[in-house]
């Protein structure tokens, strides 16, 4: 037999076993005549996962229609968890604590690194929280995703875009709570434009690290949590906040740290042009002390490239993984499905033959042979 895998209900599994069979030419012709050409696809026994695209376009609805339906479903899941009392308490308290720590920073020479550290605390929550939450996204969704892709419910690309985007909505809520309190309590700058710049930067940082978290789960599926914590330590240390980069043995390591590039943009916002610190220190002097040597435009470009690489890499790795698993699943179901098909076809032929005999008086006497015929058909089909 073919046991039902964990996570499937039995009716759905029976439908998949029957609908994903590798059929002979005669069986395919019979199904095409009954249900229309192309209603059931065949699987070449000699094919490999690289030769056969199991996720090809074979859907009644277009990509946009699928995306709308999947977005509604994802929103139904995300909405109840969007704002919780515990999360609100966490972000409000964190913003107040950091605001009190760096309360109303002034413009003396000693305040340069204090202001840069305050900018660090404005960005840092939106690195680690999205990264850690993304680690559970793919493992939690993969079983149902594999099941629905096997049934041809929708395109993988439509699911990926909608589900991963809706997962970001829950992360986008908290910059709106944290940043205003932190920004105005610390007095990073008194410029409204810089405030909105920091807010947008936090949104971009959420996307970067959420994408990185998904990428980690695909590259290291069994060790994702351990690997993520190692990267968290790297991000936290190699950015120039605690130790100037020119005093570390690997100063170039900061260039592969997404947090460094986020801080480069943050520093350009909290050290605006025209502001002179005590002792005649200019904006350029402040950025040099903060180990910021790259322009904000370059930093923005690097972050956008990282989003593209991490999310694109996640999608390609997920597609390859599902393609291999669906291929193996279809091969395993092939023999059982063909035997079931032959058994049902044999029973239908024998039942039609009895009806043709038109002998109602012998209906009762035919009951026992009918059971025997069922067993014989299944035996002939190799069940």
PDB file of C-alpha atoms in Angstrom, residues 77-332:
ATOM      1  CA  UNK A  77      -3.529  34.258   9.500  1.00  0.00           C
ATOM      2  CA  UNK A  78      -1.477  37.388  10.221  1.00  0.00           C
ATOM      3  CA  UNK A  79      -4.267  39.686  11.410  1.00  0.00           C
ATOM      4  CA  UNK A  80      -4.941  38.122  14.845  1.00  0.00           C
ATOM      5  CA  UNK A  81      -1.225  38.219  15.667  1.00  0.00           C
ATOM      6  CA  UNK A  82      -0.567  41.707  14.305  1.00  0.00           C
ATOM      7  CA  UNK A  83      -0.711  43.628  17.591  1.00  0.00           C
ATOM      8  CA  UNK A  84      -0.681  41.833  20.915  1.00  0.00           C
ATOM      9  CA  UNK A  85      -0.628  43.253  24.420  1.00  0.00           C
ATOM     10  CA  UNK A  86       2.695  41.631  25.281  1.00  0.00           C
ATOM     11  CA  UNK A  87       4.396  42.867  22.116  1.00  0.00           C
ATOM     12  CA  UNK A  88       3.084  46.390  22.611  1.00  0.00           C
ATOM     13  CA  UNK A  89       4.377  46.414  26.188  1.00  0.00           C
ATOM     14  CA  UNK A  90       7.771  45.145  25.006  1.00  0.00           C
ATOM     15  CA  UNK A  91       8.268  47.800  22.332  1.00  0.00           C
ATOM     16  CA  UNK A  92       6.954  50.675  24.417  1.00  0.00           C
ATOM     17  CA  UNK A  93       9.186  49.787  27.349  1.00  0.00           C
ATOM     18  CA  UNK A  94      12.252  49.256  25.115  1.00  0.00           C
ATOM     19  CA  UNK A  95      11.769  52.630  23.457  1.00  0.00           C
ATOM     20  CA  UNK A  96      11.428  54.407  26.804  1.00  0.00           C
ATOM     21  CA  UNK A  97      14.478  52.670  28.284  1.00  0.00           C
ATOM     22  CA  UNK A  98      16.716  53.525  25.322  1.00  0.00           C
ATOM     23  CA  UNK A  99      15.307  57.053  25.292  1.00  0.00           C
ATOM     24  CA  UNK A 100      16.201  57.516  28.956  1.00  0.00           C
ATOM     25  CA  UNK A 101      19.690  56.077  28.399  1.00  0.00           C
ATOM     26  CA  UNK A 102      20.502  58.637  25.677  1.00  0.00           C
ATOM     27  CA  UNK A 103      18.149  61.385  26.799  1.00  0.00           C
ATOM     28  CA  UNK A 104      18.529  64.646  24.836  1.00  0.00           C
ATOM     29  CA  UNK A 105      22.056  64.292  23.475  1.00  0.00           C
ATOM     30  CA  UNK A 106      23.947  67.565  23.100  1.00  0.00           C
ATOM     31  CA  UNK A 107      26.688  68.640  20.689  1.00  0.00           C
ATOM     32  CA  UNK A 108      29.916  68.398  22.671  1.00  0.00           C
ATOM     33  CA  UNK A 109      32.856  66.363  21.431  1.00  0.00           C
ATOM     34  CA  UNK A 110      32.045  63.539  23.845  1.00  0.00           C
ATOM     35  CA  UNK A 111      28.525  63.341  22.420  1.00  0.00           C
ATOM     36  CA  UNK A 112      29.715  62.211  18.988  1.00  0.00           C
ATOM     37  CA  UNK A 113      29.968  58.516  19.819  1.00  0.00           C
ATOM     38  CA  UNK A 114      27.010  58.818  22.181  1.00  0.00           C
ATOM     39  CA  UNK A 115      24.857  60.029  19.295  1.00  0.00           C
ATOM     40  CA  UNK A 116      26.179  57.287  17.010  1.00  0.00           C
ATOM     41  CA  UNK A 117      25.423  54.659  19.666  1.00  0.00           C
ATOM     42  CA  UNK A 118      21.911  56.075  20.016  1.00  0.00           C
ATOM     43  CA  UNK A 119      21.481  55.667  16.255  1.00  0.00           C
ATOM     44  CA  UNK A 120      22.699  52.099  16.693  1.00  0.00           C
ATOM     45  CA  UNK A 121      19.992  51.447  19.300  1.00  0.00           C
ATOM     46  CA  UNK A 122      17.391  52.917  16.925  1.00  0.00           C
ATOM     47  CA  UNK A 123      18.234  50.361  14.219  1.00  0.00           C
ATOM     48  CA  UNK A 124      19.385  47.274  16.101  1.00  0.00           C
ATOM     49  CA  UNK A 125      15.941  45.933  17.200  1.00  0.00           C
ATOM     50  CA  UNK A 126      14.898  45.715  13.571  1.00  0.00           C
ATOM     51  CA  UNK A 127      17.807  43.450  12.760  1.00  0.00           C
ATOM     52  CA  UNK A 128      17.386  40.687  15.302  1.00  0.00           C
ATOM     53  CA  UNK A 129      13.622  40.442  15.817  1.00  0.00           C
ATOM     54  CA  UNK A 130      12.801  40.052  12.076  1.00  0.00           C
ATOM     55  CA  UNK A 131      15.725  37.655  11.599  1.00  0.00           C
ATOM     56  CA  UNK A 132      14.635  35.373  14.422  1.00  0.00           C
ATOM     57  CA  UNK A 133      10.968  35.429  13.416  1.00  0.00           C
ATOM     58  CA  UNK A 134      11.874  34.527   9.825  1.00  0.00           C
ATOM     59  CA  UNK A 135      13.591  31.341  10.965  1.00  0.00           C
ATOM     60  CA  UNK A 136      10.223  29.707  11.657  1.00  0.00           C
ATOM     61  CA  UNK A 137       8.425  30.877   8.512  1.00  0.00           C
ATOM     62  CA  UNK A 138       9.579  28.280   5.991  1.00  0.00           C
ATOM     63  CA  UNK A 139       9.583  25.236   8.316  1.00  0.00           C
ATOM     64  CA  UNK A 140       6.037  26.041   9.475  1.00  0.00           C
ATOM     65  CA  UNK A 141       4.709  26.502   5.951  1.00  0.00           C
ATOM     66  CA  UNK A 142       6.616  23.858   4.025  1.00  0.00           C
ATOM     67  CA  UNK A 143       4.436  20.816   4.739  1.00  0.00           C
ATOM     68  CA  UNK A 144       1.196  22.494   3.659  1.00  0.00           C
ATOM     69  CA  UNK A 145       2.995  24.171   0.756  1.00  0.00           C
ATOM     70  CA  UNK A 146       4.241  20.830  -0.548  1.00  0.00           C
ATOM     71  CA  UNK A 147       0.780  19.343  -0.251  1.00  0.00           C
ATOM     72  CA  UNK A 148      -0.929  22.205  -2.101  1.00  0.00           C
ATOM     73  CA  UNK A 149       1.705  22.378  -4.829  1.00  0.00           C
ATOM     74  CA  UNK A 150       1.335  18.635  -5.383  1.00  0.00           C
ATOM     75  CA  UNK A 151      -2.386  19.180  -5.937  1.00  0.00           C
ATOM     76  CA  UNK A 152      -1.678  22.046  -8.383  1.00  0.00           C
ATOM     77  CA  UNK A 153      -3.405  24.675  -6.234  1.00  0.00           C
ATOM     78  CA  UNK A 154      -1.219  27.642  -7.224  1.00  0.00           C
ATOM     79  CA  UNK A 155       2.168  28.740  -8.482  1.00  0.00           C
ATOM     80  CA  UNK A 156       5.087  28.670  -6.079  1.00  0.00           C
ATOM     81  CA  UNK A 157       6.039  32.230  -7.051  1.00  0.00           C
ATOM     82  CA  UNK A 158       2.560  33.520  -6.141  1.00  0.00           C
ATOM     83  CA  UNK A 159       2.750  31.831  -2.750  1.00  0.00           C
ATOM     84  CA  UNK A 160       6.279  33.095  -2.078  1.00  0.00           C
ATOM     85  CA  UNK A 161       5.602  36.727  -2.909  1.00  0.00           C
ATOM     86  CA  UNK A 162       2.350  36.956  -0.972  1.00  0.00           C
ATOM     87  CA  UNK A 163       3.223  34.874   2.089  1.00  0.00           C
ATOM     88  CA  UNK A 164       6.651  36.359   2.717  1.00  0.00           C
ATOM     89  CA  UNK A 165       5.342  39.886   2.113  1.00  0.00           C
ATOM     90  CA  UNK A 166       2.411  39.466   4.492  1.00  0.00           C
ATOM     91  CA  UNK A 167       4.813  38.127   7.117  1.00  0.00           C
ATOM     92  CA  UNK A 168       6.580  41.496   6.973  1.00  0.00           C
ATOM     93  CA  UNK A 169       3.453  43.426   7.938  1.00  0.00           C
ATOM     94  CA  UNK A 170       3.730  42.236  11.516  1.00  0.00           C
ATOM     95  CA  UNK A 171       7.322  43.464  11.578  1.00  0.00           C
ATOM     96  CA  UNK A 172       6.427  46.858  10.077  1.00  0.00           C
ATOM     97  CA  UNK A 173       4.089  47.740  12.931  1.00  0.00           C
ATOM     98  CA  UNK A 174       6.774  48.082  15.576  1.00  0.00           C
ATOM     99  CA  UNK A 175       9.001  50.763  13.987  1.00  0.00           C
ATOM    100  CA  UNK A 176       5.913  52.973  14.089  1.00  0.00           C
ATOM    101  CA  UNK A 177       5.765  52.450  17.856  1.00  0.00           C
ATOM    102  CA  UNK A 178       9.472  52.362  18.740  1.00  0.00           C
ATOM    103  CA  UNK A 179      11.111  54.968  16.521  1.00  0.00           C
ATOM    104  CA  UNK A 180       9.044  58.100  17.396  1.00  0.00           C
ATOM    105  CA  UNK A 181       9.531  57.640  21.151  1.00  0.00           C
ATOM    106  CA  UNK A 182      13.216  56.761  20.836  1.00  0.00           C
ATOM    107  CA  UNK A 183      13.998  59.499  18.328  1.00  0.00           C
ATOM    108  CA  UNK A 184      12.466  62.447  20.168  1.00  0.00           C
ATOM    109  CA  UNK A 185      13.575  61.331  23.640  1.00  0.00           C
ATOM    110  CA  UNK A 186      17.199  60.961  22.543  1.00  0.00           C
ATOM    111  CA  UNK A 187      17.163  64.093  20.411  1.00  0.00           C
ATOM    112  CA  UNK A 188      19.162  62.457  17.602  1.00  0.00           C
ATOM    113  CA  UNK A 189      18.417  65.562  15.559  1.00  0.00           C
ATOM    114  CA  UNK A 190      15.661  68.144  15.634  1.00  0.00           C
ATOM    115  CA  UNK A 191      14.980  67.673  11.923  1.00  0.00           C
ATOM    116  CA  UNK A 192      11.698  66.116  10.794  1.00  0.00           C
ATOM    117  CA  UNK A 193      13.271  64.920   7.547  1.00  0.00           C
ATOM    118  CA  UNK A 194      15.910  62.979   9.459  1.00  0.00           C
ATOM    119  CA  UNK A 195      13.170  61.417  11.591  1.00  0.00           C
ATOM    120  CA  UNK A 196      11.319  60.070   8.571  1.00  0.00           C
ATOM    121  CA  UNK A 197      14.637  58.984   7.086  1.00  0.00           C
ATOM    122  CA  UNK A 198      15.381  56.880  10.188  1.00  0.00           C
ATOM    123  CA  UNK A 199      11.855  55.426  10.074  1.00  0.00           C
ATOM    124  CA  UNK A 200      12.197  54.378   6.428  1.00  0.00           C
ATOM    125  CA  UNK A 201      15.660  52.982   7.176  1.00  0.00           C
ATOM    126  CA  UNK A 202      14.160  50.789   9.912  1.00  0.00           C
ATOM    127  CA  UNK A 203      11.599  49.443   7.435  1.00  0.00           C
ATOM    128  CA  UNK A 204      14.383  48.631   4.967  1.00  0.00           C
ATOM    129  CA  UNK A 205      16.444  46.992   7.710  1.00  0.00           C
ATOM    130  CA  UNK A 206      13.457  44.796   8.602  1.00  0.00           C
ATOM    131  CA  UNK A 207      13.233  43.585   4.998  1.00  0.00           C
ATOM    132  CA  UNK A 208      16.974  42.885   4.770  1.00  0.00           C
ATOM    133  CA  UNK A 209      17.228  40.828   7.936  1.00  0.00           C
ATOM    134  CA  UNK A 210      13.904  39.059   7.459  1.00  0.00           C
ATOM    135  CA  UNK A 211      15.137  37.997   4.011  1.00  0.00           C
ATOM    136  CA  UNK A 212      18.432  36.882   5.507  1.00  0.00           C
ATOM    137  CA  UNK A 213      16.617  34.775   8.114  1.00  0.00           C
ATOM    138  CA  UNK A 214      14.655  32.933   5.418  1.00  0.00           C
ATOM    139  CA  UNK A 215      17.847  32.398   3.442  1.00  0.00           C
ATOM    140  CA  UNK A 216      19.561  30.853   6.475  1.00  0.00           C
ATOM    141  CA  UNK A 217      16.720  28.354   6.929  1.00  0.00           C
ATOM    142  CA  UNK A 218      17.116  27.199   3.337  1.00  0.00           C
ATOM    143  CA  UNK A 219      20.913  26.895   3.400  1.00  0.00           C
ATOM    144  CA  UNK A 220      21.126  25.369   6.900  1.00  0.00           C
ATOM    145  CA  UNK A 221      17.709  23.756   7.476  1.00  0.00           C
ATOM    146  CA  UNK A 222      18.774  21.627  10.451  1.00  0.00           C
ATOM    147  CA  UNK A 223      21.127  24.151  12.072  1.00  0.00           C
ATOM    148  CA  UNK A 224      19.334  27.388  11.266  1.00  0.00           C
ATOM    149  CA  UNK A 225      19.015  28.606  14.861  1.00  0.00           C
ATOM    150  CA  UNK A 226      22.671  27.967  15.667  1.00  0.00           C
ATOM    151  CA  UNK A 227      23.912  29.581  12.471  1.00  0.00           C
ATOM    152  CA  UNK A 228      21.602  32.560  12.978  1.00  0.00           C
ATOM    153  CA  UNK A 229      22.948  33.204  16.476  1.00  0.00           C
ATOM    154  CA  UNK A 230      26.516  33.079  15.160  1.00  0.00           C
ATOM    155  CA  UNK A 231      25.630  35.676  12.529  1.00  0.00           C
ATOM    156  CA  UNK A 232      23.872  37.799  15.151  1.00  0.00           C
ATOM    157  CA  UNK A 233      27.116  37.954  17.129  1.00  0.00           C
ATOM    158  CA  UNK A 234      29.015  38.901  13.979  1.00  0.00           C
ATOM    159  CA  UNK A 235      26.529  41.639  13.066  1.00  0.00           C
ATOM    160  CA  UNK A 236      26.594  43.027  16.587  1.00  0.00           C
ATOM    161  CA  UNK A 237      30.388  43.281  16.855  1.00  0.00           C
ATOM    162  CA  UNK A 238      31.737  44.064  13.378  1.00  0.00           C
ATOM    163  CA  UNK A 239      30.151  47.452  12.720  1.00  0.00           C
ATOM    164  CA  UNK A 240      32.471  50.020  14.346  1.00  0.00           C
ATOM    165  CA  UNK A 241      30.240  50.933  17.289  1.00  0.00           C
ATOM    166  CA  UNK A 242      32.173  49.191  20.051  1.00  0.00           C
ATOM    167  CA  UNK A 243      35.629  48.970  18.477  1.00  0.00           C
ATOM    168  CA  UNK A 244      36.803  51.199  15.598  1.00  0.00           C
ATOM    169  CA  UNK A 245      37.140  49.100  12.482  1.00  0.00           C
ATOM    170  CA  UNK A 246      40.727  50.208  11.875  1.00  0.00           C
ATOM    171  CA  UNK A 247      41.676  48.652  15.224  1.00  0.00           C
ATOM    172  CA  UNK A 248      40.249  45.230  14.417  1.00  0.00           C
ATOM    173  CA  UNK A 249      42.246  42.477  12.636  1.00  0.00           C
ATOM    174  CA  UNK A 250      39.519  42.174   9.960  1.00  0.00           C
ATOM    175  CA  UNK A 251      38.287  45.687   9.157  1.00  0.00           C
ATOM    176  CA  UNK A 252      36.984  44.566   5.747  1.00  0.00           C
ATOM    177  CA  UNK A 253      34.524  42.179   7.465  1.00  0.00           C
ATOM    178  CA  UNK A 254      32.212  45.131   8.063  1.00  0.00           C
ATOM    179  CA  UNK A 255      31.511  45.313   4.325  1.00  0.00           C
ATOM    180  CA  UNK A 256      29.673  41.977   4.400  1.00  0.00           C
ATOM    181  CA  UNK A 257      27.687  43.040   7.462  1.00  0.00           C
ATOM    182  CA  UNK A 258      24.223  44.400   6.537  1.00  0.00           C
ATOM    183  CA  UNK A 259      24.026  46.212   9.863  1.00  0.00           C
ATOM    184  CA  UNK A 260      27.131  48.239   9.000  1.00  0.00           C
ATOM    185  CA  UNK A 261      25.443  49.543   5.849  1.00  0.00           C
ATOM    186  CA  UNK A 262      22.268  50.392   7.776  1.00  0.00           C
ATOM    187  CA  UNK A 263      24.374  52.286  10.298  1.00  0.00           C
ATOM    188  CA  UNK A 264      26.133  54.124   7.478  1.00  0.00           C
ATOM    189  CA  UNK A 265      22.789  55.560   6.392  1.00  0.00           C
ATOM    190  CA  UNK A 266      21.767  56.246   9.991  1.00  0.00           C
ATOM    191  CA  UNK A 267      25.010  58.123  10.662  1.00  0.00           C
ATOM    192  CA  UNK A 268      24.514  60.314   7.598  1.00  0.00           C
ATOM    193  CA  UNK A 269      21.078  61.233   8.988  1.00  0.00           C
ATOM    194  CA  UNK A 270      22.058  61.944  12.605  1.00  0.00           C
ATOM    195  CA  UNK A 271      25.188  63.897  11.618  1.00  0.00           C
ATOM    196  CA  UNK A 272      23.670  66.423   9.200  1.00  0.00           C
ATOM    197  CA  UNK A 273      25.705  68.906   7.225  1.00  0.00           C
ATOM    198  CA  UNK A 274      26.156  72.341   8.758  1.00  0.00           C
ATOM    199  CA  UNK A 275      26.188  71.150  12.373  1.00  0.00           C
ATOM    200  CA  UNK A 276      29.524  71.882  14.079  1.00  0.00           C
ATOM    201  CA  UNK A 277      30.408  70.234  17.381  1.00  0.00           C
ATOM    202  CA  UNK A 278      32.458  71.835  20.133  1.00  0.00           C
ATOM    203  CA  UNK A 279      36.091  72.083  19.106  1.00  0.00           C
ATOM    204  CA  UNK A 280      35.160  72.789  15.498  1.00  0.00           C
ATOM    205  CA  UNK A 281      34.439  69.164  14.588  1.00  0.00           C
ATOM    206  CA  UNK A 282      32.441  68.887  11.377  1.00  0.00           C
ATOM    207  CA  UNK A 283      30.169  66.190   9.974  1.00  0.00           C
ATOM    208  CA  UNK A 284      33.092  64.513   8.205  1.00  0.00           C
ATOM    209  CA  UNK A 285      35.047  64.336  11.472  1.00  0.00           C
ATOM    210  CA  UNK A 286      32.079  62.709  13.213  1.00  0.00           C
ATOM    211  CA  UNK A 287      31.654  60.090  10.466  1.00  0.00           C
ATOM    212  CA  UNK A 288      35.364  59.287  10.606  1.00  0.00           C
ATOM    213  CA  UNK A 289      35.211  58.697  14.338  1.00  0.00           C
ATOM    214  CA  UNK A 290      32.240  56.392  13.789  1.00  0.00           C
ATOM    215  CA  UNK A 291      34.247  54.372  11.210  1.00  0.00           C
ATOM    216  CA  UNK A 292      31.789  55.394   8.461  1.00  0.00           C
ATOM    217  CA  UNK A 293      33.701  55.709   5.211  1.00  0.00           C
ATOM    218  CA  UNK A 294      30.974  54.961   2.640  1.00  0.00           C
ATOM    219  CA  UNK A 295      28.374  57.327   1.276  1.00  0.00           C
ATOM    220  CA  UNK A 296      24.731  56.761   2.119  1.00  0.00           C
ATOM    221  CA  UNK A 297      23.818  56.253  -1.561  1.00  0.00           C
ATOM    222  CA  UNK A 298      26.249  53.360  -1.854  1.00  0.00           C
ATOM    223  CA  UNK A 299      24.974  51.918   1.426  1.00  0.00           C
ATOM    224  CA  UNK A 300      21.383  52.052   0.162  1.00  0.00           C
ATOM    225  CA  UNK A 301      22.353  50.281  -3.050  1.00  0.00           C
ATOM    226  CA  UNK A 302      24.180  47.561  -1.125  1.00  0.00           C
ATOM    227  CA  UNK A 303      21.144  46.934   1.104  1.00  0.00           C
ATOM    228  CA  UNK A 304      18.824  46.667  -1.898  1.00  0.00           C
ATOM    229  CA  UNK A 305      21.196  44.191  -3.541  1.00  0.00           C
ATOM    230  CA  UNK A 306      21.252  42.142  -0.338  1.00  0.00           C
ATOM    231  CA  UNK A 307      17.437  42.006  -0.314  1.00  0.00           C
ATOM    232  CA  UNK A 308      17.455  40.784  -3.911  1.00  0.00           C
ATOM    233  CA  UNK A 309      20.147  38.166  -3.233  1.00  0.00           C
ATOM    234  CA  UNK A 310      18.644  36.833   0.005  1.00  0.00           C
ATOM    235  CA  UNK A 311      15.039  36.685  -1.189  1.00  0.00           C
ATOM    236  CA  UNK A 312      15.936  35.476  -4.656  1.00  0.00           C
ATOM    237  CA  UNK A 313      18.258  32.844  -3.220  1.00  0.00           C
ATOM    238  CA  UNK A 314      15.551  31.701  -0.801  1.00  0.00           C
ATOM    239  CA  UNK A 315      13.058  31.304  -3.627  1.00  0.00           C
ATOM    240  CA  UNK A 316      15.446  29.360  -5.871  1.00  0.00           C
ATOM    241  CA  UNK A 317      16.542  27.027  -3.063  1.00  0.00           C
ATOM    242  CA  UNK A 318      12.931  26.452  -2.000  1.00  0.00           C
ATOM    243  CA  UNK A 319      11.919  25.711  -5.579  1.00  0.00           C
ATOM    244  CA  UNK A 320      14.730  23.218  -6.022  1.00  0.00           C
ATOM    245  CA  UNK A 321      13.953  21.512  -2.707  1.00  0.00           C
ATOM    246  CA  UNK A 322      10.248  21.169  -3.454  1.00  0.00           C
ATOM    247  CA  UNK A 323      10.906  20.015  -6.993  1.00  0.00           C
ATOM    248  CA  UNK A 324      13.079  17.170  -5.736  1.00  0.00           C
ATOM    249  CA  UNK A 325      10.597  16.154  -3.049  1.00  0.00           C
ATOM    250  CA  UNK A 326       7.581  16.271  -5.342  1.00  0.00           C
ATOM    251  CA  UNK A 327       9.476  14.255  -7.932  1.00  0.00           C
ATOM    252  CA  UNK A 328      10.265  11.529  -5.405  1.00  0.00           C
ATOM    253  CA  UNK A 329       6.711  11.631  -4.094  1.00  0.00           C
ATOM    254  CA  UNK A 330       5.257  11.154  -7.566  1.00  0.00           C
ATOM    255  CA  UNK A 331       7.598   8.251  -8.313  1.00  0.00           C
ATOM    256  CA  UNK A 332       6.581   6.530  -5.075  1.00  0.00           C
TER     257      UNK A 332
END
